Each structure stands twice: as C-alpha cells, then as structure tokens.
C-alpha cells in the first residue's frame, strides 16, 4: 500500500469519526516509517493525534508516546494535547493518577469540556457511580446541549437500575435531537424495562411513525426494515404483555393514557413482523430464522 | 498607502486582546436561556410525554425565579443595583480600552500621511481626470487650491489623497479578506467614543431581567404544549388502513 492511499484512507476515517484502530495503526505506522508525515503540511497534527489514539487503543504505547512528544513540542499547553496525554496516562497508570491529572487541569481551566468529560469517564470506570453522576449532572447543567453527555447519564442510571432517572435523561436527548429515531427507540425500550407499558407502546409507535416513510398508499405492502422492525417487536411485546395482564394497561408511572384498540395494534404488529421475515423481505438480510419468528408471533 | 493599510491590519490584529475565558458559572449563566428556548421551541409538538415536560418546565421556571443560574448565585434581597456601572466594572473597562486602542492605530498613520502630503505637495495639482465634470465638484477635487477659474478636471494632491483613502477598500478586501481592519471607511462612520458606547451598552447583560422574561415565555409555551404521542395509536392504525380515515 502506498503512502498516498494510506493517507487518503486515514483522512476518510477522520472525517467520518470512525474508530478503526487496528487499520489506523497499521496505516499510520507505515506512513511514519516512510516519513510520509514530513510533507503533509498542517494535516500532520490531525494525523498524529489520530495515530496516537489508535496506538493507545491497540496497546502500542511507544508509538503513541512518539506522536505525543511531537504534538506537545509543537503545541505546548494546548488543551487538546493535554487531553490526549491524559488518555495516554489512563492507558498505563492507575486511574487515580489520571484522575489527579485531570483534576489539576480542570483547576487551571474549569471550562475545559474535553478534560471534564474524561474525568467523568474515569470516575465511572473506577466504579464511583455517585461521584460520576453528580459530576456529570453538573457538567450537563453547564453544557446543556451535549447529547452524548445525556446519553451517558442515561446509560449510567440504567446500569444502576434507576430507569426513571434514565428516562428523564433520555427525554433531554429527545428535546435536543427530535429528528433521531434511535433516541426515541432507546426511550421506548427503557420505558418498557421500567414497566411503563403504555408509555413504551406510544414511544415504539412514535419510532414507527418516524421511520416507515410517508407514502400512505403502499405502506401496508411495504416491508419494514432496520430500526422499524425492532420497533414493531417492541409493539408486539407491549401488546402481548398487556393482553396477558390487564393490570399493566393502566399502570403508568408517567400517567400515560392506556392505548386504544390494543387488540388491533397487536394484530398489526404480528402482520408487520410476518411481512418483515417473509420471502419478500429478503432485502434486509433478516429473512433468516423465519420459522422461529413465525412461531413466536403466533404464540399468544 | 496600501502598505500602510496592510500594516495597520496586522497591528490591529496584534492589539486585539485574546478572547476572555468565562468562568464555569459564567458559561452556565449564558447557556441557561438556550436551555429553556429549546424546551419552548419543541413544545407545540413535543416528543416527550406530558409528565416529563411538565417537570422540566416547572424546574426551569423555578430555577429562573430563584436565580439558580445567576453567575453570582441567587440575589439576596437588598442588592438591587445589580446592573453595575460599566465604568466601575474592570471587565467592561477593558472592552472600552480595546476599542480606543484600535481606533488609535487607525487614526495615527492616517494623520501622519495626510500631514506629510500636505507638507510636500500643498498647492500642487497631481493628476488630470480624462473626463469633464461640472462645477459642483470643484470643492471636492481641488481642495486647498484657491484658483476659481481652473478647470475641474485637475485634481489637487490633498483631494487625490482622500479619493485614494476611500477607494482602497476594495483592494484591502482582496488582500486581507472581507473583515479586515484596514478598512478606513469605518473610521469615519464611528468615532472612538461612539464605538465604545455601543460595546458598553451591549456588554453587561442583565441576566436577572432576561430570566424573568423567560419565565413568562415558558408559561406561555406550557399552554401550547401537546404530545405527539397522544393520538399516535390511532394515527398509526389509520396509516396502515386498520381504522377508517379521519372524517374531518
């Protein structure tokens, strides 16, 4: 592989924010060996950062150190390089050392977002959930629009079985990115886990409504794909559990009204799932395991 | 003169103070409004269920009322004069000084060149315009030449200087980019004090007042709130033809 094509490939990874560490590392070391980075111009710093991260990922710390040294020679005191150095510390030192390093950086500049987030992630890794949660809430209170942060908070809460808090955090992501059905799906699934079936059913329906396209005429003939299938599964699960246990229809922590026509919804979900796994639905590679799915949807 | 303009651009660039870092509380105060704006913007067709929306809206409203987001913490009653005088506030003073400094860099070389031209070329005619002009342009083109009968085609040195001064902006824009500080037409449109005045007014925002206004807006949007999910079961069923379409 030539240096030129390797560089192009790496630039593509950077643009897509892809974490293909092994590939990046192989290509990056090739470029380093052939001294291709000497004639890159300003792009070389981006490349070095990318290679350092990848090298840490695959455990080749000596390469990471080399990149880091060049970066810190060029940009002393840069917050971005500092953050990278912190990640390097996390890779080899005990988390307490990294935590101390981040705390010192934060003291110098309390608004350094990247360092603050690293600190929270170290706290979480050390198992200090309470500390991590309070720190993360404080962070989000300041930088409200960080969707990743809210997702992380929801994840931490879900790990601690605090599904209601998790839902609250997710509702912020819904506010911030109302166009993204993945967040709505996560909300629905969290609500399902929390036992709030009416809310969960509504949210699953919302995902379906968002993803199944607008053409009303051929909708009943079209095949659900991808995330829509998962949402139909959710609908099916909700309606089935509701029909088995009528008490679940009215138990909703969020005060959501019970769904109307639950029986028809159940029927529709069954039909859609059948379509998704029928021979016509071969497009999405999900036609395997058809028999299992058919018997599952048919069981009461 | 072009070189002077280029030089000026870079001197102004160097003189500009680095953007000041806000403290963590300052950032929080600044962004609190965006937070409720996001909530309001989505409220008429909100994705989040009523219980969550109500809790959020209530929380923000209370926080604005109690001044939780204010940089200096909740106000304590008697400190009514929160809108500090800009002249006593060192931060605001800094902004004013920066404006003065750049204006000085603008004015000084201009005055020097003008004095220099005035000294050496006073009373000289520098160029002849290739087209005739009416008599009204005389005062514009023949400054400091007292010759009432001379044709208006002849341009005096001082007038030529002024014409160049205003004509070079297009050049600077080519060399230095659109938002360059060599642009001399701005010198004329605002005096150093006028610019200081505008920055002074815009700088200290009274967040306590803004928050109060935002509370009213929040209440209003609370009234407009509807949940998208409310009739979604019917909507999806209709979409798939399981229920008859809506009659209206």
Coordinates of C-alpha atoms in Angstrom, one line a residue:
Chain A
X1 CA 0.0 0.0 0.0
X2 CA 1.4 3.4 -1.0
X3 CA 1.7 6.2 1.5
X4 CA -0.6 8.3 -0.6
X5 CA -3.5 6.0 -0.5
X6 CA -2.9 5.3 3.2
X7 CA -3.1 9.0 3.9
X8 CA -6.4 9.3 2.0
X9 CA -7.9 6.4 3.8
X10 CA -6.9 7.9 7.2
X11 CA -8.4 11.3 6.2
X12 CA -11.6 9.5 5.4
X13 CA -11.6 7.8 8.8
X14 CA -11.1 11.2 10.4
X15 CA -13.9 12.8 8.5
X16 CA -16.3 10.0 9.5
X17 CA -15.1 9.9 13.1
X18 CA -14.5 6.2 12.7
X19 CA -12.7 4.2 15.3
X20 CA -11.0 1.6 13.3
X21 CA -8.0 1.5 15.5
X22 CA -6.2 -1.5 14.0
X23 CA -6.4 -0.2 10.5
X24 CA -5.4 3.3 11.5
X25 CA -2.5 1.9 13.4
X26 CA -1.2 -0.2 10.6
X27 CA -1.5 2.6 8.0
X28 CA -0.2 5.2 10.4
X29 CA 3.0 3.2 11.3
X30 CA 3.6 2.6 7.6
X31 CA 3.4 6.4 7.0
X32 CA 5.7 7.0 9.9
X33 CA 8.3 4.5 8.6
X34 CA 8.3 6.0 5.2
X35 CA 8.4 9.5 6.7
X36 CA 5.3 10.4 4.8
X37 CA 4.2 12.7 7.6
X38 CA 7.0 15.1 6.9
X39 CA 5.4 16.5 3.8
X40 CA 1.9 16.6 4.9
X41 CA 1.6 20.3 5.9
X42 CA -0.8 21.2 8.6
X43 CA -2.7 18.0 8.3
X44 CA 0.1 16.2 10.1
X45 CA -1.1 17.2 13.5
X46 CA -4.5 15.7 13.0
X47 CA -2.8 12.6 11.7
X48 CA -0.6 12.4 14.7
X49 CA -3.5 12.7 17.1
X50 CA -5.4 10.0 15.3
X51 CA -2.5 7.7 15.3
X52 CA -1.8 8.3 19.0
X53 CA -5.4 7.4 19.9
X54 CA -5.3 4.3 17.7
X55 CA -1.9 3.2 19.1
X56 CA -3.3 3.6 22.7
X57 CA -6.3 1.5 21.6
X58 CA -4.2 -1.3 20.3
X59 CA -1.8 -1.1 23.2
X60 CA 1.3 0.1 21.3
X61 CA 2.2 2.8 23.8
X62 CA 5.6 3.5 22.5
X63 CA 4.2 4.7 19.2
X64 CA 1.6 6.8 21.0
X65 CA 4.4 8.3 23.1
X66 CA 6.3 9.2 19.9
X67 CA 3.3 11.0 18.4
X68 CA 2.5 12.7 21.7
X69 CA 6.0 14.0 22.0
X70 CA 5.9 15.6 18.6
X71 CA 2.5 17.1 19.3
X72 CA 3.5 18.6 22.7
X73 CA 6.6 20.0 21.1
X74 CA 4.5 21.8 18.6
X75 CA 1.6 22.8 20.8
X76 CA 2.8 23.2 24.4
X77 CA 0.0 23.8 26.8
X78 CA -2.7 23.0 24.3
X79 CA -5.8 21.7 26.0
X80 CA -6.3 19.2 23.2
X81 CA -2.8 17.7 23.6
X82 CA -3.3 17.8 27.3
X83 CA -6.4 15.7 27.0
X84 CA -4.6 13.3 24.7
X85 CA -1.8 13.0 27.3
X86 CA -4.4 12.2 29.9
X87 CA -5.8 9.4 27.8
X88 CA -2.2 8.0 27.4
X89 CA -1.9 8.2 31.2
X90 CA -5.2 6.3 31.6
X91 CA -3.8 3.5 29.4
X92 CA -0.8 2.6 31.6
X93 CA -1.2 4.3 35.0
X94 CA -3.7 3.6 37.7
X95 CA -6.9 5.6 37.4
X96 CA -6.1 7.6 40.5
X97 CA -3.1 9.1 38.7
X98 CA -5.2 10.1 35.7
X99 CA -7.9 11.5 37.9
X100 CA -5.4 13.6 39.7
X101 CA -4.0 14.8 36.3
X102 CA -7.5 15.8 35.1
X103 CA -8.3 17.5 38.4
X104 CA -5.2 19.6 38.1
X105 CA -6.1 20.6 34.5
X106 CA -9.6 21.4 35.5
X107 CA -8.4 23.6 38.3
X108 CA -6.4 25.6 35.9
X109 CA -9.3 25.9 33.4
X110 CA -12.7 25.0 34.8
X111 CA -14.4 25.2 31.4
X112 CA -12.3 22.6 29.6
X113 CA -15.0 20.4 28.2
X114 CA -12.9 17.5 26.9
X115 CA -11.0 17.1 30.2
X116 CA -14.1 17.4 32.2
X117 CA -15.7 14.6 30.2
X118 CA -12.6 12.4 30.5
X119 CA -12.6 12.9 34.3
X120 CA -16.2 11.7 34.4
X121 CA -15.4 8.7 32.4
X122 CA -12.5 7.8 34.7
X123 CA -14.8 8.2 37.7
X124 CA -17.3 5.8 36.1
X125 CA -14.6 3.3 35.3
X126 CA -13.4 3.4 38.9
X127 CA -16.9 2.4 40.0
X128 CA -17.6 5.7 41.8
X129 CA -21.1 6.0 40.3
X130 CA -22.4 8.6 42.7
X131 CA -19.5 10.8 42.1
X132 CA -19.7 10.3 38.4
X133 CA -23.4 11.1 38.3
X134 CA -23.2 14.2 40.3
X135 CA -20.2 15.4 38.3
X136 CA -22.0 14.6 35.0
X137 CA -25.2 16.4 36.1
X138 CA -23.1 19.4 37.0
X139 CA -21.5 19.2 33.6
X140 CA -24.8 18.9 31.8
X141 CA -26.2 21.7 33.8
X142 CA -23.5 23.9 32.3
X143 CA -23.2 22.5 28.8
X144 CA -26.8 21.5 28.3
X145 CA -26.6 20.8 24.5
X146 CA -24.2 17.9 24.8
X147 CA -26.3 14.9 23.6
X148 CA -23.5 12.4 24.2
X149 CA -23.4 13.6 27.8
X150 CA -27.1 13.0 28.3
X151 CA -26.9 9.5 26.7
X152 CA -24.0 8.7 29.1
X153 CA -26.1 9.8 32.0
X154 CA -29.0 7.7 30.9
X155 CA -26.7 4.8 30.5
X156 CA -25.2 5.2 34.0
X157 CA -28.6 5.4 35.5
X158 CA -29.8 2.4 33.5
X159 CA -26.8 0.4 34.8
X160 CA -27.8 1.3 38.4
X161 CA -31.4 0.2 37.6
X162 CA -32.7 3.7 38.0
X163 CA -34.9 3.6 34.9
X164 CA -37.0 6.6 35.8
X165 CA -34.0 8.8 36.0
X166 CA -32.7 7.3 32.9
X167 CA -35.9 8.2 31.1
X168 CA -35.5 11.8 32.3
X169 CA -32.0 12.0 30.9
X170 CA -33.3 10.5 27.6
X171 CA -36.1 13.0 27.4
X172 CA -33.4 15.7 27.2
X173 CA -31.8 13.9 24.2
X174 CA -35.3 13.8 22.6
X175 CA -35.6 17.5 23.1
X176 CA -32.1 18.2 21.7
X177 CA -32.4 15.8 18.7
X178 CA -36.0 15.3 18.0
X179 CA -35.2 14.0 14.5
X180 CA -33.2 11.0 15.6
X181 CA -35.4 7.9 15.9
X182 CA -32.6 5.9 17.7
X183 CA -33.0 8.0 20.8
X184 CA -36.8 7.6 20.7
X185 CA -36.3 3.8 20.4
X186 CA -33.9 3.9 23.4
X187 CA -36.5 5.8 25.3
X188 CA -39.2 3.3 24.4
X189 CA -37.0 0.3 25.5
X190 CA -36.1 2.0 28.7
X191 CA -39.7 2.7 29.5
X192 CA -40.5 -1.0 28.7
X193 CA -37.8 -2.1 31.1
X194 CA -39.2 0.3 33.7
X195 CA -42.6 -1.3 33.4
X196 CA -44.3 1.7 32.0
X197 CA -46.0 -0.2 29.1
X198 CA -48.5 2.4 27.9
X199 CA -45.7 5.0 27.6
X200 CA -43.4 2.4 26.0
X201 CA -46.0 1.5 23.4
X202 CA -46.6 5.1 22.5
X203 CA -42.9 5.6 22.0
X204 CA -42.5 2.5 19.9
X205 CA -45.3 3.7 17.7
X206 CA -43.5 7.1 17.5
X207 CA -40.4 5.3 16.2
X208 CA -42.5 3.5 13.6
X209 CA -44.2 6.7 12.6
X210 CA -40.8 8.4 12.2
X211 CA -39.1 5.7 10.2
X212 CA -41.7 4.0 7.9
X213 CA -41.8 6.6 5.3
X214 CA -44.6 8.9 4.2
X215 CA -46.3 7.2 1.3
X216 CA -49.6 6.2 2.7
X217 CA -51.0 4.1 -0.2
X218 CA -48.4 1.3 -0.4
X219 CA -47.5 1.3 3.3
X220 CA -49.3 -1.9 4.1
X221 CA -47.5 -3.6 1.2
X222 CA -44.1 -2.2 2.0
X223 CA -41.6 -4.2 4.1
X224 CA -40.4 -2.8 7.4
X225 CA -36.6 -2.6 7.6
X226 CA -33.9 -1.9 10.2
X227 CA -35.0 0.1 13.2
X228 CA -38.7 -0.2 12.2
X229 CA -38.6 -3.9 12.7
X230 CA -37.2 -3.5 16.1
X231 CA -39.9 -1.1 17.0
X232 CA -42.6 -3.5 15.7
X233 CA -41.1 -6.1 18.0
X234 CA -41.5 -3.6 20.8
X235 CA -45.1 -3.0 20.0
X236 CA -45.8 -6.7 19.8
X237 CA -44.1 -7.3 23.2
X238 CA -46.1 -4.5 24.8
X239 CA -49.5 -5.5 23.5
X240 CA -48.9 -9.1 24.3
X241 CA -48.0 -8.4 27.9
X242 CA -50.9 -6.1 28.2
X243 CA -53.3 -8.7 26.9
X244 CA -51.9 -11.3 29.4
X245 CA -52.1 -9.0 32.3
X246 CA -54.8 -6.3 32.1
X247 CA -53.5 -4.6 35.1
X248 CA -50.5 -3.4 33.1
X249 CA -52.7 -1.4 30.8
X250 CA -53.4 1.1 33.5
X251 CA -50.1 1.1 35.4
X252 CA -48.1 4.0 34.1
X253 CA -45.7 6.0 36.2
X254 CA -45.8 8.8 33.8
X255 CA -49.7 9.0 33.7
X256 CA -49.9 8.0 30.1
X257 CA -53.4 7.1 28.9
X258 CA -53.9 3.4 28.0
X259 CA -53.8 2.7 24.3
X260 CA -57.0 2.5 22.3
X261 CA -57.6 -0.5 20.1
X262 CA -54.7 -2.5 21.6
X263 CA -56.0 -5.7 20.0
X264 CA -55.8 -4.3 16.5
X265 CA -52.4 -2.9 17.2
X266 CA -51.3 -6.4 18.3
X267 CA -52.7 -7.8 15.0
X268 CA -50.9 -5.2 13.0
X269 CA -47.6 -5.8 14.7
X270 CA -47.9 -9.5 14.1
X271 CA -48.7 -8.9 10.4
X272 CA -45.8 -6.4 10.0
X273 CA -43.3 -8.8 11.6
X274 CA -44.5 -11.6 9.3
X275 CA -44.0 -9.4 6.3
X276 CA -40.6 -8.4 7.5
X277 CA -39.5 -12.0 7.6
X278 CA -41.4 -13.3 4.6
X279 CA -39.6 -14.0 1.4
X280 CA -40.4 -10.5 0.1
X281 CA -38.4 -9.1 3.0
X282 CA -35.2 -10.7 1.8
X283 CA -33.8 -7.3 1.1
X284 CA -32.6 -6.7 4.7
X285 CA -30.9 -10.0 5.3
X286 CA -33.4 -10.6 8.1
X287 CA -35.2 -13.4 6.3
X288 CA -33.2 -16.0 8.2
X289 CA -34.7 -17.6 11.2
X290 CA -38.2 -17.1 9.7
X291 CA -39.7 -20.1 11.3
X292 CA -38.7 -19.1 14.8
X293 CA -40.1 -15.7 14.4
X294 CA -43.4 -17.0 12.9
X295 CA -43.9 -19.4 15.8
X296 CA -43.1 -16.6 18.3
X297 CA -45.6 -14.1 16.8
X298 CA -48.2 -16.8 16.6
X299 CA -48.0 -17.8 20.2
X300 CA -50.5 -16.0 22.4
Chain B
X1 CA -0.7 53.7 1.2
X2 CA -1.6 50.1 0.5
X3 CA 1.3 49.0 2.6
X4 CA 0.2 51.2 5.5
X5 CA -3.3 49.6 5.3
X6 CA -1.8 46.1 5.3
X7 CA 0.4 47.1 8.2
X8 CA -2.5 48.5 10.1
X9 CA -4.5 45.4 9.7
X10 CA -1.8 43.3 11.3
X11 CA -1.1 45.8 14.1
X12 CA -4.8 45.9 15.0
X13 CA -4.8 42.1 14.9
X14 CA -1.9 42.0 17.4
X15 CA -3.5 44.6 19.6
X16 CA -6.8 42.8 19.9
X17 CA -6.8 41.1 23.3
X18 CA -7.3 37.4 23.4
X19 CA -10.9 36.4 24.0
X20 CA -11.5 36.3 27.7
X21 CA -12.3 33.0 29.2
X22 CA -15.6 32.8 31.0
X23 CA -15.7 31.1 34.4
X24 CA -17.8 28.0 34.7
X25 CA -20.6 29.8 36.3
X26 CA -20.5 32.4 33.6
X27 CA -20.9 29.8 30.9
X28 CA -23.7 28.3 32.8
X29 CA -25.5 31.6 33.1
X30 CA -25.1 32.3 29.4
X31 CA -26.4 29.0 28.3
X32 CA -29.3 28.7 30.7
X33 CA -31.5 30.7 28.3
X34 CA -30.8 28.4 25.4
X35 CA -32.0 25.6 27.5
X36 CA -35.4 26.9 28.0
X37 CA -35.5 28.1 24.4
X38 CA -35.0 24.5 23.3
X39 CA -37.8 23.4 25.5
X40 CA -40.1 26.1 24.2
X41 CA -39.2 25.6 20.6
X42 CA -40.4 22.0 20.7
X43 CA -43.3 22.4 23.0
X44 CA -46.1 22.7 20.4
X45 CA -45.3 19.3 19.0
X46 CA -43.2 17.8 21.7
X47 CA -41.7 14.3 21.7
X48 CA -41.5 14.0 25.4
X49 CA -44.5 12.8 27.4
X50 CA -46.6 15.3 29.5
X51 CA -45.3 14.3 32.9
X52 CA -41.7 14.8 31.9
X53 CA -42.4 18.0 30.0
X54 CA -44.2 19.5 33.0
X55 CA -41.5 18.6 35.4
X56 CA -38.8 20.2 33.2
X57 CA -40.8 23.3 32.6
X58 CA -41.6 23.7 36.2
X59 CA -38.0 23.1 37.2
X60 CA -36.7 25.7 34.8
X61 CA -39.3 28.2 35.8
X62 CA -38.4 27.8 39.5
X63 CA -34.7 28.0 38.8
X64 CA -35.2 31.2 36.9
X65 CA -37.3 32.6 39.7
X66 CA -34.8 31.8 42.4
X67 CA -31.8 32.9 40.3
X68 CA -30.1 29.5 40.5
X69 CA -28.4 30.1 37.2
X70 CA -27.1 33.6 38.0
X71 CA -23.4 33.8 38.0
X72 CA -23.1 35.3 41.5
X73 CA -25.7 32.9 43.0
X74 CA -29.2 33.8 44.0
X75 CA -29.7 37.5 44.8
X76 CA -30.0 38.4 48.4
X77 CA -32.8 41.0 48.6
X78 CA -31.2 44.3 49.1
X79 CA -28.7 44.1 46.3
X80 CA -31.0 45.8 43.9
X81 CA -28.4 47.7 41.8
X82 CA -27.3 44.6 40.1
X83 CA -26.7 46.4 36.8
X84 CA -23.3 47.5 37.7
X85 CA -21.9 50.7 36.3
X86 CA -19.8 49.9 33.3
X87 CA -17.2 52.5 34.3
X88 CA -16.5 50.8 37.6
X89 CA -16.6 47.3 36.2
X90 CA -13.0 46.4 35.1
X91 CA -14.2 43.9 32.6
X92 CA -16.3 46.5 30.8
X93 CA -13.5 49.0 31.0
X94 CA -11.2 46.6 29.2
X95 CA -13.6 46.3 26.3
X96 CA -13.7 50.1 26.0
X97 CA -9.9 50.4 26.1
X98 CA -9.6 47.8 23.3
X99 CA -11.9 49.9 21.2
X100 CA -9.9 53.0 21.8
X101 CA -6.6 51.3 21.0
X102 CA -7.7 50.0 17.6
X103 CA -9.1 53.4 16.8
X104 CA -5.8 55.0 17.7
X105 CA -4.0 52.6 15.3
X106 CA -6.5 53.7 12.6
X107 CA -6.1 57.4 13.1
X108 CA -2.4 57.9 13.7
X109 CA -1.0 56.7 10.4
X110 CA -3.7 58.4 8.5
X111 CA -2.9 61.7 10.2
X112 CA 0.8 61.3 9.6
X113 CA 0.4 60.6 5.9
X114 CA -2.0 63.4 5.4
X115 CA 0.3 65.8 7.2
X116 CA 3.2 64.6 5.0
X117 CA 1.3 65.0 1.8
X118 CA 0.0 68.4 2.9
X119 CA 3.6 69.5 3.7
X120 CA 5.3 68.4 0.5
X121 CA 2.5 68.7 -2.1
X122 CA 0.5 71.6 -0.8
X123 CA -0.9 73.5 -3.7
X124 CA 0.2 71.0 -6.4
X125 CA -2.0 69.5 -8.9
X126 CA -1.3 65.8 -9.2
X127 CA -3.5 64.4 -12.0
X128 CA -5.9 65.3 -14.7
X129 CA -9.1 63.4 -15.0
X130 CA -9.8 62.2 -18.5
X131 CA -13.4 63.3 -18.4
X132 CA -15.0 66.7 -17.8
X133 CA -17.0 67.3 -14.6
X134 CA -19.4 70.0 -13.6
X135 CA -18.5 72.9 -11.5
X136 CA -20.0 71.4 -8.4
X137 CA -17.1 69.0 -8.0
X138 CA -14.7 71.8 -7.6
X139 CA -14.7 71.8 -3.8
X140 CA -14.3 68.0 -3.8
X141 CA -11.4 67.8 -6.3
X142 CA -9.5 71.0 -5.8
X143 CA -9.2 71.3 -2.1
X144 CA -6.6 73.9 -0.9
X145 CA -6.0 75.3 -4.3
X146 CA -7.5 78.7 -4.5
X147 CA -7.9 79.1 -8.2
X148 CA -11.5 79.8 -9.1
X149 CA -11.1 79.7 -12.8
X150 CA -9.2 76.4 -13.1
X151 CA -10.9 73.5 -14.9
X152 CA -12.5 70.9 -12.6
X153 CA -10.5 68.2 -14.5
X154 CA -7.4 69.0 -12.4
X155 CA -7.2 67.3 -9.1
X156 CA -5.2 68.6 -6.1
X157 CA -2.9 66.5 -4.1
X158 CA -5.0 66.5 -0.9
X159 CA -8.2 65.6 -2.8
X160 CA -6.4 62.8 -4.5
X161 CA -5.3 61.5 -1.2
X162 CA -8.8 61.4 0.1
X163 CA -10.1 59.8 -3.0
X164 CA -7.5 57.1 -2.6
X165 CA -8.2 56.6 1.0
X166 CA -11.8 55.7 0.3
X167 CA -11.1 53.9 -2.9
X168 CA -8.6 51.4 -1.5
X169 CA -11.2 49.3 0.5
X170 CA -11.8 47.1 -2.5
X171 CA -8.1 46.4 -2.6
X172 CA -7.8 45.6 1.0
X173 CA -10.7 43.2 0.8
X174 CA -8.8 41.4 -2.0
X175 CA -5.6 41.1 0.0
X176 CA -6.8 40.7 3.6
X177 CA -10.2 39.2 3.3
X178 CA -13.6 40.6 3.9
X179 CA -13.5 41.5 7.5
X180 CA -10.2 43.4 7.6
X181 CA -9.3 46.2 9.9
X182 CA -7.6 48.3 7.3
X183 CA -10.9 49.5 6.1
X184 CA -10.8 53.2 6.6
X185 CA -14.5 53.9 5.9
X186 CA -15.3 52.6 9.3
X187 CA -13.1 55.3 10.8
X188 CA -15.5 57.9 9.5
X189 CA -18.7 56.2 10.4
X190 CA -17.9 55.9 14.1
X191 CA -15.7 57.9 16.4
X192 CA -13.8 56.1 19.1
X193 CA -16.3 57.2 21.6
X194 CA -19.3 56.1 19.6
X195 CA -17.9 52.6 19.3
X196 CA -17.0 52.5 23.0
X197 CA -20.6 53.5 23.7
X198 CA -22.1 50.6 21.8
X199 CA -19.9 48.0 23.3
X200 CA -20.5 49.4 26.7
X201 CA -24.3 49.1 26.3
X202 CA -24.2 45.6 24.9
X203 CA -21.7 44.1 27.3
X204 CA -23.3 43.7 30.7
X205 CA -26.5 41.9 30.1
X206 CA -28.8 41.8 33.0
X207 CA -29.5 38.2 33.2
X208 CA -31.8 38.5 36.1
X209 CA -34.2 40.5 33.9
X210 CA -33.8 38.1 31.0
X211 CA -34.6 35.2 33.2
X212 CA -37.7 36.9 34.4
X213 CA -38.9 37.5 30.8
X214 CA -38.1 33.9 30.0
X215 CA -40.3 32.7 32.8
X216 CA -43.3 34.3 31.1
X217 CA -42.4 32.7 27.8
X218 CA -42.1 29.3 29.5
X219 CA -45.6 29.7 30.9
X220 CA -46.9 30.6 27.5
X221 CA -45.3 27.6 25.8
X222 CA -46.6 25.4 28.6
X223 CA -50.0 26.3 27.5
X224 CA -49.2 25.4 23.9
X225 CA -47.8 22.0 24.8
X226 CA -49.1 18.9 23.0
X227 CA -47.6 15.5 23.0
X228 CA -47.1 13.9 19.6
X229 CA -47.7 10.6 21.1
X230 CA -51.2 11.4 22.3
X231 CA -53.2 10.1 19.3
X232 CA -50.3 8.1 17.8
X233 CA -52.1 4.7 18.2
X234 CA -55.0 5.9 16.1
X235 CA -52.7 7.6 13.7
X236 CA -50.5 4.5 13.0
X237 CA -53.6 2.3 12.7
X238 CA -55.1 4.7 10.2
X239 CA -51.8 4.9 8.3
X240 CA -51.9 1.1 7.8
X241 CA -55.5 1.1 6.9
X242 CA -56.7 -0.7 10.0
X243 CA -59.1 2.1 11.0
X244 CA -61.2 4.2 8.7
X245 CA -59.5 7.5 7.9
X246 CA -60.4 10.5 9.9
X247 CA -63.6 12.1 8.7
X248 CA -62.8 15.8 9.0

